[in-house]
mmCIF file of C-alpha atoms in Angstrom:
data_model
loop_
_atom_site.group_PDB
_atom_site.id
_atom_site.type_symbol
_atom_site.label_atom_id
_atom_site.label_comp_id
_atom_site.label_asym_id
_atom_site.label_seq_id
_atom_site.Cartn_x
_atom_site.Cartn_y
_atom_site.Cartn_z
ATOM 1 C CA MET L 235 30.786 0.320 41.457
ATOM 2 C CA THR L 236 31.017 0.142 44.974
ATOM 3 C CA THR L 237 31.551 2.508 47.421
ATOM 4 C CA ASP L 238 31.357 1.345 50.732
ATOM 5 C CA LEU L 239 35.036 1.222 52.472
ATOM 6 C CA PRO L 240 37.717 -1.897 51.170
ATOM 7 C CA LYS L 241 39.479 -4.322 53.996
ATOM 8 C CA LEU L 242 43.093 -3.163 54.289
ATOM 9 C CA GLY L 243 45.734 -5.941 54.224
ATOM 10 C CA LEU L 244 49.103 -6.676 54.489
ATOM 11 C CA ALA L 245 51.613 -8.359 51.561
ATOM 12 C CA PHE L 246 54.253 -10.085 52.898
ATOM 13 C CA VAL L 247 57.180 -10.188 50.178
ATOM 14 C CA PRO L 248 58.618 -13.377 49.700
ATOM 15 C CA THR L 249 61.936 -11.107 49.415
ATOM 16 C CA LEU L 250 61.312 -11.577 53.240
ATOM 17 C CA PRO L 251 63.572 -14.661 54.802
ATOM 18 C CA PRO L 252 61.302 -17.363 56.306
ATOM 19 C CA GLU L 253 61.866 -15.746 59.885
ATOM 20 C CA ARG L 254 60.334 -12.383 59.907
ATOM 21 C CA PHE L 255 56.593 -14.533 59.711
ATOM 22 C CA ARG L 256 56.109 -14.854 62.577
ATOM 23 C CA PRO L 257 56.956 -11.634 63.618
ATOM 24 C CA LEU L 258 55.853 -9.363 61.183
ATOM 25 C CA ALA L 259 51.795 -11.370 61.120
ATOM 26 C CA ALA L 260 51.486 -9.497 64.696
ATOM 27 C CA THR L 261 52.649 -6.731 63.995
ATOM 28 C CA ALA L 262 50.090 -6.869 61.222
ATOM 29 C CA GLU L 263 47.206 -8.012 63.136
ATOM 30 C CA GLU L 264 48.182 -5.335 67.041
ATOM 31 C CA ALA L 265 48.063 -2.866 64.066
ATOM 32 C CA GLY L 266 44.619 -3.422 63.654
ATOM 33 C CA LEU L 267 44.995 -4.293 59.426
ATOM 34 C CA ASP L 268 42.288 -7.057 57.712
ATOM 35 C CA GLU L 269 44.316 -9.320 56.064
ATOM 36 C CA LEU L 270 47.975 -10.803 55.862
ATOM 37 C CA TRP L 271 48.461 -11.486 51.919
ATOM 38 C CA MET L 272 51.515 -14.720 51.711
ATOM 39 C CA TRP L 273 53.105 -15.447 48.141
ATOM 40 C CA GLU L 274 53.735 -18.874 46.907
ATOM 41 C CA ASP L 275 56.862 -16.974 43.987
ATOM 42 C CA CYS L 276 58.790 -20.075 42.790
ATOM 43 C CA PHE L 277 61.721 -20.439 44.205
ATOM 44 C CA LYS L 278 61.128 -18.865 47.767
ATOM 45 C CA GLU L 279 59.448 -19.582 50.019
ATOM 46 C CA SER L 280 55.867 -22.257 50.511
ATOM 47 C CA GLY L 281 52.455 -19.837 50.985
ATOM 48 C CA VAL L 282 51.229 -23.054 52.878
ATOM 49 C CA ALA L 283 53.732 -23.128 55.844
ATOM 50 C CA GLY L 284 54.235 -19.708 55.350
ATOM 51 C CA SER L 285 50.585 -19.253 56.325
ATOM 52 C CA ALA L 286 50.857 -21.776 58.863
ATOM 53 C CA ILE L 287 52.773 -19.467 60.658
ATOM 54 C CA ALA L 288 50.837 -16.722 60.638
ATOM 55 C CA LEU L 289 47.767 -17.983 61.695
ATOM 56 C CA GLY L 290 48.907 -19.933 64.340
ATOM 57 C CA ALA L 291 51.492 -16.075 65.621
ATOM 58 C CA THR L 292 47.812 -14.579 64.712
ATOM 59 C CA GLU L 293 44.710 -14.547 66.561
ATOM 60 C CA ARG L 294 41.973 -12.501 64.388
ATOM 61 C CA ILE L 295 43.345 -11.552 61.384
ATOM 62 C CA THR L 296 42.355 -13.236 57.497
ATOM 63 C CA VAL L 297 45.546 -14.976 56.686
ATOM 64 C CA ALA L 298 44.790 -14.810 52.764
ATOM 65 C CA LEU L 299 46.911 -17.287 50.079
ATOM 66 C CA GLY L 300 47.361 -15.309 46.485
ATOM 67 C CA LEU L 301 47.931 -17.260 44.111
ATOM 68 C CA MET L 302 48.709 -20.575 45.012
ATOM 69 C CA PRO L 303 50.258 -22.094 41.003
ATOM 70 C CA ALA L 304 47.570 -24.848 39.758
ATOM 71 C CA PRO L 305 50.199 -26.387 37.623
ATOM 72 C CA LEU L 306 52.753 -26.575 40.409
ATOM 73 C CA ARG L 307 50.543 -28.758 43.334
ATOM 74 C CA ASN L 308 48.232 -31.819 42.951
ATOM 75 C CA VAL L 309 45.265 -30.754 42.671
ATOM 76 C CA ALA L 310 43.682 -33.151 46.085
ATOM 77 C CA LEU L 311 46.949 -32.321 48.347
ATOM 78 C CA THR L 312 46.181 -27.785 47.813
ATOM 79 C CA ALA L 313 42.614 -29.636 49.085
ATOM 80 C CA MET L 314 43.833 -31.518 51.794
ATOM 81 C CA GLU L 315 46.068 -28.416 52.907
ATOM 82 C CA ILE L 316 43.089 -26.404 52.014
ATOM 83 C CA ALA L 317 40.626 -28.436 54.568
ATOM 84 C CA THR L 318 43.104 -28.419 57.211
ATOM 85 C CA LEU L 319 43.980 -24.960 57.758
ATOM 86 C CA ASP L 320 40.965 -24.082 57.554
ATOM 87 C CA ARG L 321 40.487 -26.785 60.264
ATOM 88 C CA ALA L 322 42.270 -25.754 63.017
ATOM 89 C CA PHE L 323 41.727 -21.913 62.062
ATOM 90 C CA PRO L 324 38.132 -21.331 61.546
ATOM 91 C CA GLY L 325 37.531 -18.894 59.280
ATOM 92 C CA ARG L 326 41.037 -17.964 59.238
ATOM 93 C CA PHE L 327 42.249 -18.658 55.798
ATOM 94 C CA LEU L 328 41.385 -17.177 52.198
ATOM 95 C CA PRO L 329 42.681 -19.594 49.816
ATOM 96 C CA GLY L 330 44.034 -18.464 46.126
ATOM 97 C CA ILE L 331 45.609 -20.550 42.811
ATOM 98 C CA GLY L 332 45.728 -19.063 39.171
ATOM 99 C CA HIS L 333 48.423 -20.099 36.228
ATOM 100 C CA GLY L 334 51.782 -19.406 37.942
ATOM 101 C CA VAL L 335 54.682 -17.823 36.134
ATOM 102 C CA GLN L 336 54.728 -19.685 33.225
ATOM 103 C CA SER L 337 58.689 -19.197 33.119
ATOM 104 C CA TRP L 338 58.952 -21.256 36.741
ATOM 105 C CA MET L 339 55.918 -23.415 36.061
ATOM 106 C CA GLY L 340 58.606 -25.013 32.712
ATOM 107 C CA GLN L 341 61.251 -25.226 35.012
ATOM 108 C CA VAL L 342 59.818 -27.405 37.332
ATOM 109 C CA GLY L 343 58.110 -29.712 34.332
ATOM 110 C CA GLY L 344 55.275 -27.913 34.778
ATOM 111 C CA ARG L 345 53.656 -26.194 31.987
ATOM 112 C CA VAL L 346 51.172 -27.114 30.162
ATOM 113 C CA GLY L 347 49.921 -26.089 26.944
ATOM 114 C CA SER L 348 46.743 -25.036 27.710
ATOM 115 C CA PRO L 349 47.210 -22.253 30.850
ATOM 116 C CA LEU L 350 42.932 -21.803 31.224
ATOM 117 C CA THR L 351 41.231 -25.413 30.513
ATOM 118 C CA LEU L 352 43.746 -25.990 33.558
ATOM 119 C CA LEU L 353 42.841 -24.152 35.797
ATOM 120 C CA ARG L 354 39.584 -24.402 35.652
ATOM 121 C CA GLU L 355 39.842 -27.790 35.687
ATOM 122 C CA TYR L 356 41.800 -27.742 38.314
ATOM 123 C CA ALA L 357 39.160 -24.649 40.305
ATOM 124 C CA LEU L 358 36.076 -27.080 39.532
ATOM 125 C CA ALA L 359 37.515 -29.693 40.953
ATOM 126 C CA LEU L 360 38.534 -28.443 43.343
ATOM 127 C CA ARG L 361 36.113 -26.464 44.804
ATOM 128 C CA ALA L 362 34.450 -29.761 44.611
ATOM 129 C CA LEU L 363 36.852 -31.543 46.886
ATOM 130 C CA LEU L 364 36.613 -28.700 49.052
ATOM 131 C CA ASP L 365 32.379 -29.142 49.554
ATOM 132 C CA GLY L 366 32.820 -33.035 51.053
ATOM 133 C CA GLU L 367 31.874 -34.094 47.230
ATOM 134 C CA GLU L 368 33.735 -37.230 46.207
ATOM 135 C CA VAL L 369 35.594 -36.108 42.505
ATOM 136 C CA SER L 370 36.333 -38.802 39.840
ATOM 137 C CA THR L 371 37.476 -36.290 36.277
ATOM 138 C CA ASP L 372 39.451 -37.272 33.732
ATOM 139 C CA GLY L 373 40.471 -34.293 32.179
ATOM 140 C CA ARG L 374 43.369 -32.702 29.708
ATOM 141 C CA TYR L 375 44.933 -32.030 33.685
ATOM 142 C CA VAL L 376 42.659 -32.615 35.790
ATOM 143 C CA LYS L 377 42.698 -36.691 36.823
ATOM 144 C CA LEU L 378 40.913 -37.540 40.184
ATOM 145 C CA ASP L 379 39.637 -41.159 40.315
ATOM 146 C CA GLN L 380 36.743 -41.252 43.417
ATOM 147 C CA VAL L 381 38.734 -38.599 45.639
ATOM 148 C CA LYS L 382 36.819 -37.475 48.704
ATOM 149 C CA LEU L 383 38.382 -35.876 52.093
ATOM 150 C CA ASP L 384 38.158 -37.872 55.097
ATOM 151 C CA TRP L 385 38.025 -34.057 57.548
ATOM 152 C CA PRO L 386 36.717 -31.732 54.810
ATOM 153 C CA PRO L 387 35.901 -27.725 55.481
ATOM 154 C CA GLN L 388 33.335 -27.124 58.215
ATOM 155 C CA ARG L 389 32.143 -24.595 55.749
ATOM 156 C CA ARG L 390 32.375 -23.555 52.473
ATOM 157 C CA VAL L 391 36.040 -21.472 52.605
ATOM 158 C CA PRO L 392 35.769 -19.081 49.659
ATOM 159 C CA LEU L 393 38.088 -20.004 46.923
ATOM 160 C CA LEU L 394 39.716 -16.790 45.002
ATOM 161 C CA LEU L 395 41.002 -17.516 41.814
ATOM 162 C CA GLY L 396 44.216 -14.949 40.118
ATOM 163 C CA GLY L 397 44.589 -14.016 36.229
ATOM 164 C CA THR L 398 46.148 -11.505 34.156
ATOM 165 C CA GLY L 399 44.290 -11.391 31.085
ATOM 166 C CA PRO L 400 40.538 -10.812 30.364
ATOM 167 C CA LYS L 401 39.986 -14.935 29.284
ATOM 168 C CA SER L 402 41.693 -15.221 33.048
ATOM 169 C CA LEU L 403 40.067 -12.841 34.489
ATOM 170 C CA ALA L 404 36.575 -13.443 32.779
ATOM 171 C CA LEU L 405 37.338 -17.757 34.435
ATOM 172 C CA CYS L 406 37.177 -15.596 37.858
ATOM 173 C CA GLY L 407 34.307 -13.882 37.412
ATOM 174 C CA GLU L 408 32.725 -17.308 36.464
ATOM 175 C CA LEU L 409 34.181 -19.781 38.494
ATOM 176 C CA GLY L 410 36.393 -17.874 42.272
ATOM 177 C CA ASP L 411 34.127 -16.496 44.884
ATOM 178 C CA GLY L 412 37.013 -13.167 44.951
ATOM 179 C CA THR L 413 39.137 -12.277 42.440
ATOM 180 C CA MET L 414 43.654 -11.376 42.625
ATOM 181 C CA LEU L 415 44.809 -8.617 41.207
ATOM 182 C CA ALA L 416 48.466 -8.554 39.491
ATOM 183 C CA SER L 417 50.378 -5.599 40.361
ATOM 184 C CA PRO L 418 51.083 -2.983 39.612
ATOM 185 C CA LEU L 419 48.096 -2.351 38.247
ATOM 186 C CA SER L 420 46.594 1.398 37.761
ATOM 187 C CA VAL L 421 43.379 2.760 38.943
ATOM 188 C CA GLU L 422 41.842 2.867 35.177
ATOM 189 C CA GLU L 423 43.888 -0.603 35.080
ATOM 190 C CA VAL L 424 42.245 -1.657 37.648
ATOM 191 C CA GLY L 425 38.607 -0.705 36.412
ATOM 192 C CA THR L 426 39.137 -2.306 33.125
ATOM 193 C CA ALA L 427 39.224 -4.798 34.546
ATOM 194 C CA ALA L 428 36.720 -5.641 37.648
ATOM 195 C CA LYS L 429 33.970 -4.591 34.493
ATOM 196 C CA VAL L 430 35.496 -7.824 32.617
ATOM 197 C CA ILE L 431 35.422 -9.783 36.019
ATOM 198 C CA LYS L 432 31.713 -8.363 37.181
ATOM 199 C CA ASN L 433 30.541 -8.730 34.063
ATOM 200 C CA ALA L 434 31.391 -12.732 34.060
ATOM 201 C CA ALA L 435 30.783 -13.062 37.501
ATOM 202 C CA ALA L 436 26.796 -14.525 39.151
ATOM 203 C CA SER L 437 26.842 -11.371 40.863
ATOM 204 C CA ASP L 438 27.982 -7.794 42.279
ATOM 205 C CA ASP L 439 28.882 -9.046 45.421
ATOM 206 C CA HIS L 440 32.104 -10.901 43.615
ATOM 207 C CA PRO L 441 34.959 -9.608 45.565
ATOM 208 C CA ILE L 442 38.258 -8.269 44.214
ATOM 209 C CA VAL L 443 41.420 -7.601 46.115
ATOM 210 C CA ALA L 444 43.997 -5.281 44.562
ATOM 211 C CA SER L 445 47.737 -4.670 45.670
ATOM 212 C CA LEU L 446 49.194 -1.502 45.934
ATOM 213 C CA ILE L 447 52.211 -0.214 46.449
ATOM 214 C CA VAL L 448 53.363 2.596 49.165
ATOM 215 C CA THR L 449 56.481 4.090 50.671
ATOM 216 C CA THR L 450 56.165 7.452 53.542
ATOM 217 C CA GLY L 451 58.237 9.350 54.802
ATOM 218 C CA ALA L 452 61.776 11.264 53.213
ATOM 219 C CA GLY L 453 61.858 9.963 49.757
ATOM 220 C CA ALA L 454 59.008 8.029 49.289
ATOM 221 C CA GLN L 455 58.073 9.063 45.730
ATOM 222 C CA GLU L 456 62.039 8.528 44.664
ATOM 223 C CA ARG L 457 62.036 4.846 45.899
ATOM 224 C CA LEU L 458 58.090 4.353 44.333
ATOM 225 C CA ASP L 459 59.368 5.402 41.403
ATOM 226 C CA ALA L 460 62.283 2.729 42.134
ATOM 227 C CA GLU L 461 60.348 0.506 42.482
ATOM 228 C CA MET L 462 57.728 0.052 39.827
ATOM 229 C CA PRO L 463 61.382 -1.889 36.805
ATOM 230 C CA ARG L 464 61.750 -4.641 39.477
ATOM 231 C CA TRP L 465 58.004 -5.454 38.430
ATOM 232 C CA HIS L 466 58.488 -4.657 34.534
ATOM 233 C CA ARG L 467 56.825 -1.262 34.747
ATOM 234 C CA GLU L 468 57.681 2.115 34.078
ATOM 235 C CA PRO L 469 57.549 5.109 36.408
ATOM 236 C CA SER L 470 53.786 6.281 36.875
ATOM 237 C CA PRO L 471 52.696 9.021 38.677
ATOM 238 C CA GLU L 472 49.495 6.710 37.911
ATOM 239 C CA LEU L 473 51.147 2.925 40.388
ATOM 240 C CA GLY L 474 50.896 3.395 43.567
ATOM 241 C CA ALA L 475 51.488 5.837 46.411
ATOM 242 C CA ALA L 476 53.925 7.881 47.801
ATOM 243 C CA GLY L 477 53.347 10.580 50.405
ATOM 244 C CA ASP L 478 51.462 11.584 53.701
ATOM 245 C CA ALA L 479 48.385 8.858 55.541
ATOM 246 C CA SER L 480 45.956 11.413 53.521
ATOM 247 C CA ALA L 481 47.968 10.673 50.355
ATOM 248 C CA ILE L 482 47.013 6.531 50.277
ATOM 249 C CA ALA L 483 44.157 6.930 52.089
ATOM 250 C CA ASP L 484 42.975 8.835 48.729
ATOM 251 C CA ALA L 485 44.308 5.892 47.141
ATOM 252 C CA VAL L 486 42.546 3.946 49.142
ATOM 253 C CA ARG L 487 39.132 5.288 48.827
ATOM 254 C CA GLN L 488 39.623 5.457 44.163
ATOM 255 C CA LEU L 489 40.055 2.088 44.181
ATOM 256 C CA ALA L 490 37.242 0.882 45.898
ATOM 257 C CA ALA L 491 35.666 3.401 43.748
ATOM 258 C CA VAL L 492 36.070 1.118 40.978
ATOM 259 C CA GLY L 493 35.275 -2.306 42.497
ATOM 260 C CA CYS L 494 37.536 -2.613 45.046
ATOM 261 C CA THR L 495 37.225 -4.684 47.933
ATOM 262 C CA SER L 496 40.403 -5.297 49.265
ATOM 263 C CA VAL L 497 43.477 -3.013 49.243
ATOM 264 C CA VAL L 498 46.923 -4.860 49.443
ATOM 265 C CA PHE L 499 49.685 -3.034 50.382
ATOM 266 C CA GLN L 500 52.266 -3.882 49.505
ATOM 267 C CA PRO L 501 55.850 -1.770 50.626
ATOM 268 C CA THR L 502 58.584 -2.480 48.343
ATOM 269 C CA GLU L 503 61.885 -4.494 48.128
ATOM 270 C CA ASP L 504 64.501 -1.471 50.525
ATOM 271 C CA GLU L 505 61.609 0.209 52.392
ATOM 272 C CA PRO L 506 63.653 0.878 56.022
ATOM 273 C CA ASP L 507 61.554 0.535 58.464
ATOM 274 C CA LEU L 508 58.636 -2.000 57.668
ATOM 275 C CA ASP L 509 57.137 -2.543 61.328
ATOM 276 C CA GLY L 510 57.175 1.003 61.533
ATOM 277 C CA LEU L 511 55.285 1.241 58.003
ATOM 278 C CA VAL L 512 52.548 -2.173 59.059
ATOM 279 C CA ARG L 513 51.968 0.832 61.883
ATOM 280 C CA PHE L 514 51.415 3.277 59.533
ATOM 281 C CA LEU L 515 49.124 1.749 58.130
ATOM 282 C CA GLY L 516 47.258 1.000 60.366
ATOM 283 C CA GLN L 517 46.991 3.283 62.620
ATOM 284 C CA GLU L 518 47.811 6.160 60.367
ATOM 285 C CA VAL L 519 45.911 5.496 57.111
ATOM 286 C CA LYS L 520 43.322 3.383 58.334
ATOM 287 C CA PRO L 521 41.744 6.224 60.553
ATOM 288 C CA LEU L 522 41.256 8.345 58.068
ATOM 289 C CA LEU L 523 39.244 6.066 56.083
#
């Protein structure tokens, strides 16, 4: 288990409108956070377009995309988009892929019989394309004929995978350069997932990213409890963190102790002062760590 302090990020939850991309990215950077995490939920906002906007609005912060749904995107297109952003903003874009929400994939005609097989084929092909290789493959789902990027990344781009069940988490450990966990999870659930991932990973240094729903100020616990049913969880003291900077910093330490290398702060849908929360996290919570 790692005892190193994790990187701190902010989730841009897609209940926010696209016009908030630029100002919120700038606020997160000014507040001193390490990462800004974009989502690609159907049918809200493009994660790739949003990442490009956020990268263009900032100078330092890492912009991560967790996660692009493999059934929704041709793997060659995903490789092109990742390579373009990585070359334009060297070292600042962190992409991730996953199964996608199966009901959404069904709505767009992309649901497959074996999401695990698709993710394996997709991850292997995407890794090879990003490494500048010419790829020909005739898998169950991924089919490429002598495909090679004209403008591959100039470095080895880390590729995160995401999943929920034990088989998916093991695949993330085996093939990914890091794993993005689902939200929300308790510290115990994160620790259990981390063991599965690291048992399948090539080394103990495999990065693990966990989300932490946070609230502060008046009515913080009540707002946190009201958020949980939106994520199909019952309110519990084991989920999220509510309170002052010390309470939230303690929750971060607990996640780090079970293996997290990045903690992504996730605001509630009814957060009354998002910019204020971001500054609080960067200027009051981060110094305590």
